[in-house]
Every structure is written in structure tokens, then in C-alpha cells.
Amino acid sequence: MFKLFGKKTSASPEERLSECRKKRDWAGLCRAYYDLGAAAMDQGDLNHAQLWLHRADTIYSARDEIYDKVGEPLMDDCSHRIGRLEEAHILYNDVPAQVEEKAAGLGDSRVRVWGLLSLARLVKLGDRLSALPGCGVLGDLGWAVDTVLAAFQAPPSEEAFNGLKSLCGALYELGDNTVFWGAEGEVEVPGGAPFQLFDLNGLMGVHQETDAYLSSHLDMILALSQGEEPPAPETGIIAQSLLPDYYVRTGAERLEEVPQIKAELERIWSDYEFVCSGPSWEDVVERAARYKELDILA
């Protein structure tokens, strides 16, 4: 028997998740993810606890009616467990902490370029996911990279500025949409398990951190145009290209040993050295263009 929060069921976790999606029982889906996460945490499997508990949190945070149906006891325990996980030495925590430490001594412009290079490596995956219903916004990541690159050199046009602003809004709305967490949308990965749209949820979420990065860039443009001090750049996008949820969900026992994650960590730290070296703008543009064609799941 698999214990539900306050109930019992003989269905497997996978069957529960699929059944809840079919019935559009979002509160049930949230409980199923919570149960998976709580069980993993109690067994000391912190990566799976991180994966499942954050999925539960994403769902009950998306809509008031789901929040009300799930109930405070479950949400309080989920939040408490997530808080404990934040203190654990796992890749989900360690890499962003290392990024923040290194970014502190870089200077704002170099941090923004560092983030843009990571975003560029998500373009190809975004293009593939954009074919899923309701996910067309993910196909605009390449345009966003090119537009931000150009905006580093000269103020963007009103059309480009408003385009980035609209993209930010669409990315934010994606996280609250049932398409993101309630559908079974996935794309094939050559030589690997299919990539699910919800796999973007790790490390605060590709959609959320892209929104935060682009919004910060727009805030910088506005501040400079008004002779004000720009806000500090966002660093969360830098680690998003690791996509840890995908590898945990598909069976990786140690994220640090996954070949794709090892390769991506090398790129992240290589990019850090690159921006520290004071590259020419032509080198930045060339590196971003090369990354846009990279399949980081290969």
C-alpha cells in the first residue's frame, strides 16, 4: 500500500500521477508528488525528495483553488521539508552557491554576460519543447538571446524592449499553467529517456529564472536611461542549464557523475573564466552563437 496524506491506495506512484492527470485532479496530483517526496526524504534520498517536493510546491502555489483543496498540514510539512533540503550539500544547492560566490567579484556586466551564455545553451531544448501545446513561448529563447546581445551594444528599440517584456510575462504565466505541470508533454531525447516539460522545474525553474534574468536586464536599461543605478543582475539562470530534475527523474543516482552534467559544469566554469578574461565583443557573440546550436542533452 502506498500511503497518501491521510489516505491509502494500492496504486503505484506512476499510476496515481497518470490517473490524477487524466481526471484533472490537481490537488490529488500535488498530494501524489508530496508523498513521493516525503518517502524519498525519509529514506535519505535527497535528490528525489528535492525533485518531488518542489513539484508539489509548484502545483499548490499555482492556483488558489488547488491551495485550498490540498490543505495546510500537507503544505506546511512540504515547506518544512524543503527548508531542510536547502541546508543539504547536494548539487541543487552547491552549484548555485558557488555561482553566487564567484559572481560577487565579477562586476554586473560580466555577470549578465555569464548568464546569457547559459541561456544560449537552453535555446535548442526550448525550440523542441515549443512544439508542445501551449509552449510556443519557449521557442523565443533564441530571439531573446540575440536581442539581449544587441542591447549590450546599444539601447533596444521600443519594439524589442516591449517584446522582451511580453516574453517575460508569458514565461511567468507558463509556470502557473496546467500545461506546465498537469500535462504529460514530453519530447524525445536521442539515446535517452524522453524529456518532460515539468523537468524544467528544477533549481527554481528555467522559465522563472529566464523571466528573472530578462526582467533584470530590462530594469537595467530603464535605470540607465533615467540616470539611475541599475539593480544587481540575477545569477539564477547560470545553473539552469544543468537540468537536474531530468536526470534525477530518469534514474541518476549521483548527479555529479552524469556525463551531460559534468560537461555542463565544465562549460559553466569555462564561461566564468571566459568573462573574467575580458573577451572582445566579437568573441562573446561567437560563443553565444555556438551555444545556441548545442544540444545539452546529447
XYZ file of C-alpha atoms in Angstrom:
298
model
C 0.000 0.000 0.000
C 1.269 3.477 -0.841
C 0.255 5.954 1.842
C -1.481 9.083 0.679
C -1.585 12.118 3.002
C -4.377 10.909 5.264
C -5.494 8.060 2.935
C -4.189 4.821 1.475
C -4.082 3.496 -2.043
C -2.741 0.345 -3.681
C -1.908 2.141 -6.927
C 1.739 2.669 -7.818
C 3.066 6.270 -7.742
C 3.192 6.346 -11.540
C -0.405 5.127 -11.785
C -1.540 7.744 -9.291
C 0.174 10.534 -11.206
C -1.298 9.410 -14.526
C -4.791 8.952 -13.079
C -4.772 12.388 -11.454
C -3.746 13.994 -14.735
C -6.492 12.196 -16.635
C -9.082 13.330 -14.095
C -7.539 16.810 -13.877
C -7.388 16.242 -10.144
C -4.695 18.803 -9.452
C -4.918 18.562 -5.673
C -4.542 14.784 -5.983
C -1.566 15.239 -8.289
C 0.015 17.553 -5.743
C -0.539 15.008 -2.944
C 0.974 12.258 -5.084
C 4.134 14.287 -5.650
C 4.272 15.188 -1.968
C 4.001 11.539 -0.944
C 6.822 10.594 -3.308
C 8.999 13.396 -1.957
C 8.284 12.704 1.712
C 9.008 8.997 1.239
C 12.275 9.750 -0.579
C 13.353 12.173 2.136
C 12.574 9.711 4.909
C 14.750 7.179 3.073
C 17.626 9.652 2.770
C 17.257 10.091 -0.999
C 17.616 13.863 -1.007
C 17.752 14.355 -4.764
C 14.392 12.650 -5.315
C 12.995 14.465 -2.286
C 14.064 17.734 -3.918
C 12.514 16.722 -7.229
C 9.109 15.606 -5.961
C 8.562 18.085 -3.121
C 9.299 21.043 -5.381
C 6.824 19.673 -7.912
C 4.175 19.542 -5.196
C 5.070 23.105 -4.175
C 4.810 24.333 -7.766
C 1.311 22.885 -8.147
C -0.238 24.102 -4.902
C 1.328 27.519 -5.406
C -0.109 27.844 -8.909
C -3.775 28.363 -8.107
C -5.799 29.372 -5.071
C -8.346 26.584 -5.545
C -5.601 23.948 -5.505
C -4.021 25.608 -2.482
C -7.328 25.444 -0.625
C -8.017 21.797 -1.526
C -4.575 20.499 -0.622
C -4.793 21.813 2.925
C -2.371 23.491 5.286
C -0.997 20.356 7.037
C 0.452 18.996 3.804
C 1.726 22.378 2.615
C 3.289 23.197 5.983
C 5.123 19.884 6.057
C 6.180 20.249 2.423
C 7.567 23.734 3.096
C 9.332 22.498 6.226
C 10.943 19.649 4.329
C 12.010 21.974 1.501
C 13.579 24.274 4.072
C 15.577 21.366 5.482
C 16.655 20.344 1.991
C 18.030 23.842 1.387
C 20.661 23.125 4.032
C 21.828 19.875 2.412
C 25.056 19.547 0.445
C 23.576 18.411 -2.857
C 24.174 19.692 -6.369
C 20.849 21.543 -6.316
C 22.274 23.788 -3.581
C 26.021 23.635 -4.007
C 26.343 24.806 -7.622
C 24.100 27.902 -7.263
C 26.003 28.809 -4.092
C 29.322 28.516 -5.924
C 27.955 30.626 -8.781
C 26.823 33.365 -6.387
C 30.204 33.378 -4.665
C 32.086 33.769 -7.938
C 29.614 36.306 -9.307
C 30.118 38.548 -6.273
C 33.548 39.585 -7.508
C 32.836 39.854 -11.232
C 31.034 43.117 -11.809
C 27.499 43.444 -13.113
C 28.176 43.429 -16.853
C 30.254 40.262 -16.714
C 27.637 38.504 -14.580
C 24.982 39.399 -17.136
C 27.117 38.005 -19.971
C 27.792 34.857 -17.939
C 24.050 34.367 -17.509
C 23.343 34.988 -21.164
C 25.760 32.239 -22.196
C 23.891 29.716 -20.051
C 20.586 30.888 -21.512
C 22.010 30.389 -25.003
C 22.594 26.713 -24.230
C 18.877 26.284 -23.466
C 17.774 27.572 -26.867
C 17.811 24.258 -28.718
C 15.846 22.495 -25.970
C 13.391 25.389 -25.882
C 12.869 25.057 -29.619
C 11.990 21.381 -29.258
C 9.656 21.939 -26.307
C 7.918 24.794 -28.120
C 6.198 22.218 -30.340
C 4.183 21.019 -27.324
C 0.692 22.535 -26.923
C 0.804 25.862 -25.116
C 4.604 26.027 -25.065
C 5.330 28.226 -28.063
C 6.932 30.847 -25.818
C 9.924 28.521 -25.279
C 10.723 28.862 -28.968
C 11.523 32.557 -28.404
C 14.624 31.963 -26.278
C 16.935 32.272 -29.284
C 15.382 35.617 -30.203
C 15.778 36.733 -26.585
C 19.477 35.851 -26.577
C 20.067 37.794 -29.795
C 18.060 40.775 -28.545
C 19.911 40.963 -25.227
C 23.237 40.628 -27.019
C 22.338 43.583 -29.222
C 21.092 45.557 -26.189
C 24.522 45.285 -24.590
C 25.851 47.321 -27.509
C 23.052 49.864 -27.964
C 19.686 50.653 -26.357
C 16.972 48.418 -27.819
C 14.147 49.748 -29.921
C 10.755 50.198 -28.292
C 9.549 47.160 -30.207
C 12.428 44.987 -28.935
C 12.004 46.252 -25.372
C 8.280 45.517 -25.396
C 8.941 42.144 -26.988
C 11.228 41.148 -24.132
C 8.673 42.444 -21.627
C 5.924 40.347 -23.222
C 8.178 37.311 -23.249
C 8.815 37.734 -19.517
C 5.087 37.798 -18.861
C 4.488 34.691 -20.946
C 7.275 32.775 -19.187
C 5.863 33.734 -15.799
C 2.383 32.593 -16.801
C 3.712 29.270 -18.111
C 4.629 28.139 -14.596
C 1.042 28.605 -13.400
C -0.472 26.864 -16.410
C -1.700 23.275 -16.261
C 0.225 22.735 -19.492
C 3.433 23.000 -17.476
C 2.665 20.736 -14.528
C -0.585 18.965 -15.389
C 0.055 17.641 -18.874
C 2.186 14.705 -19.953
C 4.009 16.665 -22.642
C 7.453 15.376 -23.498
C 9.978 15.349 -26.315
C 12.237 12.543 -27.439
C 15.909 12.571 -26.452
C 18.174 10.540 -28.781
C 19.822 7.820 -26.734
C 17.967 8.772 -23.561
C 14.605 8.904 -21.820
C 12.079 11.487 -23.062
C 12.366 14.966 -21.560
C 9.193 16.085 -19.805
C 8.147 19.725 -19.748
C 7.953 19.577 -15.939
C 11.669 18.678 -15.922
C 12.274 22.418 -16.361
C 11.110 22.879 -12.755
C 14.470 22.245 -11.060
C 16.604 24.980 -9.491
C 13.582 27.332 -9.256
C 12.642 26.629 -12.883
C 14.088 27.510 -16.283
C 11.009 29.597 -17.098
C 11.156 31.547 -13.830
C 14.891 32.187 -13.920
C 14.754 33.211 -17.583
C 11.968 35.624 -16.679
C 14.062 36.949 -13.773
C 17.165 37.343 -15.946
C 15.361 39.165 -18.751
C 13.347 41.334 -16.333
C 16.564 42.364 -14.602
C 18.041 43.297 -17.961
C 15.005 45.445 -18.776
C 15.259 47.096 -15.348
C 18.907 47.866 -16.075
C 18.008 49.504 -19.393
C 15.338 51.644 -17.748
C 17.619 52.663 -14.889
C 20.439 53.693 -17.208
C 18.057 55.657 -19.415
C 16.962 57.633 -16.348
C 20.461 58.126 -14.955
C 19.799 55.795 -12.023
C 21.812 52.963 -10.502
C 20.875 49.646 -12.173
C 19.701 46.753 -9.991
C 22.057 43.863 -9.293
C 21.981 41.189 -12.007
C 20.239 37.857 -11.469
C 22.511 34.793 -11.206
C 19.879 32.044 -11.085
C 19.893 31.462 -14.846
C 23.559 30.423 -14.815
C 22.958 26.964 -13.311
C 19.657 26.309 -15.109
C 21.369 24.555 -17.996
C 22.221 21.649 -15.650
C 18.576 20.450 -15.799
C 18.981 18.225 -12.709
C 15.292 17.271 -12.460
C 15.508 15.389 -15.752
C 18.433 13.262 -14.630
C 17.045 12.559 -11.159
C 13.645 11.606 -12.568
C 15.206 9.263 -15.126
C 17.291 7.370 -12.584
C 20.631 9.060 -11.985
C 21.981 8.087 -8.542
C 24.746 10.691 -8.397
C 24.185 13.847 -10.411
C 27.876 14.709 -10.287
C 28.647 11.563 -12.291
C 26.139 12.159 -15.120
C 28.228 12.827 -18.273
C 25.951 15.630 -19.502
C 26.029 17.378 -16.120
C 29.806 17.023 -15.894
C 30.095 18.555 -19.362
C 27.722 21.372 -18.463
C 29.578 22.143 -15.240
C 32.758 22.420 -17.289
C 31.006 24.911 -19.594
C 29.703 26.972 -16.673
C 33.146 27.330 -15.114
C 34.754 27.803 -18.527
C 32.316 30.654 -19.150
C 33.326 32.161 -15.819
C 36.988 32.120 -16.854
C 35.975 33.492 -20.237
C 34.157 36.542 -18.861
C 36.969 37.101 -16.345
C 39.457 37.287 -19.225
C 37.824 40.400 -20.676
C 36.887 38.923 -24.070
C 36.165 41.003 -27.131
C 32.523 41.533 -28.002
C 33.041 39.509 -31.171
C 34.190 36.563 -29.022
C 31.085 36.844 -26.836
C 28.797 36.860 -29.870
C 30.606 33.882 -31.413
C 30.440 31.875 -28.197
C 26.714 32.576 -27.764
C 26.013 31.605 -31.384
C 27.869 28.311 -30.918
C 25.958 27.559 -27.721
C 22.608 28.201 -29.399
C 23.277 25.202 -31.649
C 24.337 22.915 -28.797
C 22.158 20.007 -27.650
C 22.994 19.876 -23.944
C 21.059 16.608 -23.508
C 23.249 14.782 -26.037
